[in-house]
């Protein structure tokens, strides 16, 4: 049976020792993501006053969520890693992860002077990530999903596709289906 596109099927990371460069990279990513979260949280709290800027608050909320996502990914907890592998597979590709970090950096640049500092840090980390992940590709593989998780994902995808197909074939409630062509 074919694998749904949102299921990542790879092997787990190699059993050998993790190079120090990868450890330091994970630590730097973790610290930067915490910094981004703290910055966005402070700006959200500051924007609740008389000078409320709803646009900046919403942007900070997104930056905060992206920072949490990076933080959770770098902690490498088994349940979180499997969820990220199934839903955010781009984290396991060096180019895509670097692109995501650049995207978050661009959002940070609009958050004032400290946002510029965080954005610059994210750009530097993006470049370092790209280099390190290309040099050590074995350490960025997604966690292997169990057969039960694969089957559940396949069943969910099949049900969703079948439901979408049926909904496109039925007329809206209260209406009868009109023939596509009429003879004159």
PDB file of C-alpha atoms in Angstrom, residues 8 14 43 46 66 87 133 181:
ATOM      1  CA  UNK A   8       7.700  10.204   7.246  1.00  0.00           C
ATOM      2  CA  UNK A  14      22.759   6.072  14.081  1.00  0.00           C
ATOM      3  CA  UNK A  43       6.175  42.179  23.393  1.00  0.00           C
ATOM      4  CA  UNK A  46       3.647  45.134  26.335  1.00  0.00           C
ATOM      5  CA  UNK A  66       7.343  28.901  15.999  1.00  0.00           C
ATOM      6  CA  UNK A  87       3.231  16.932  10.704  1.00  0.00           C
ATOM      7  CA  UNK A 133      23.143  19.187   8.694  1.00  0.00           C
ATOM      8  CA  UNK A 181     -26.662  18.987 -20.112  1.00  0.00           C
TER       9      UNK A 181
END
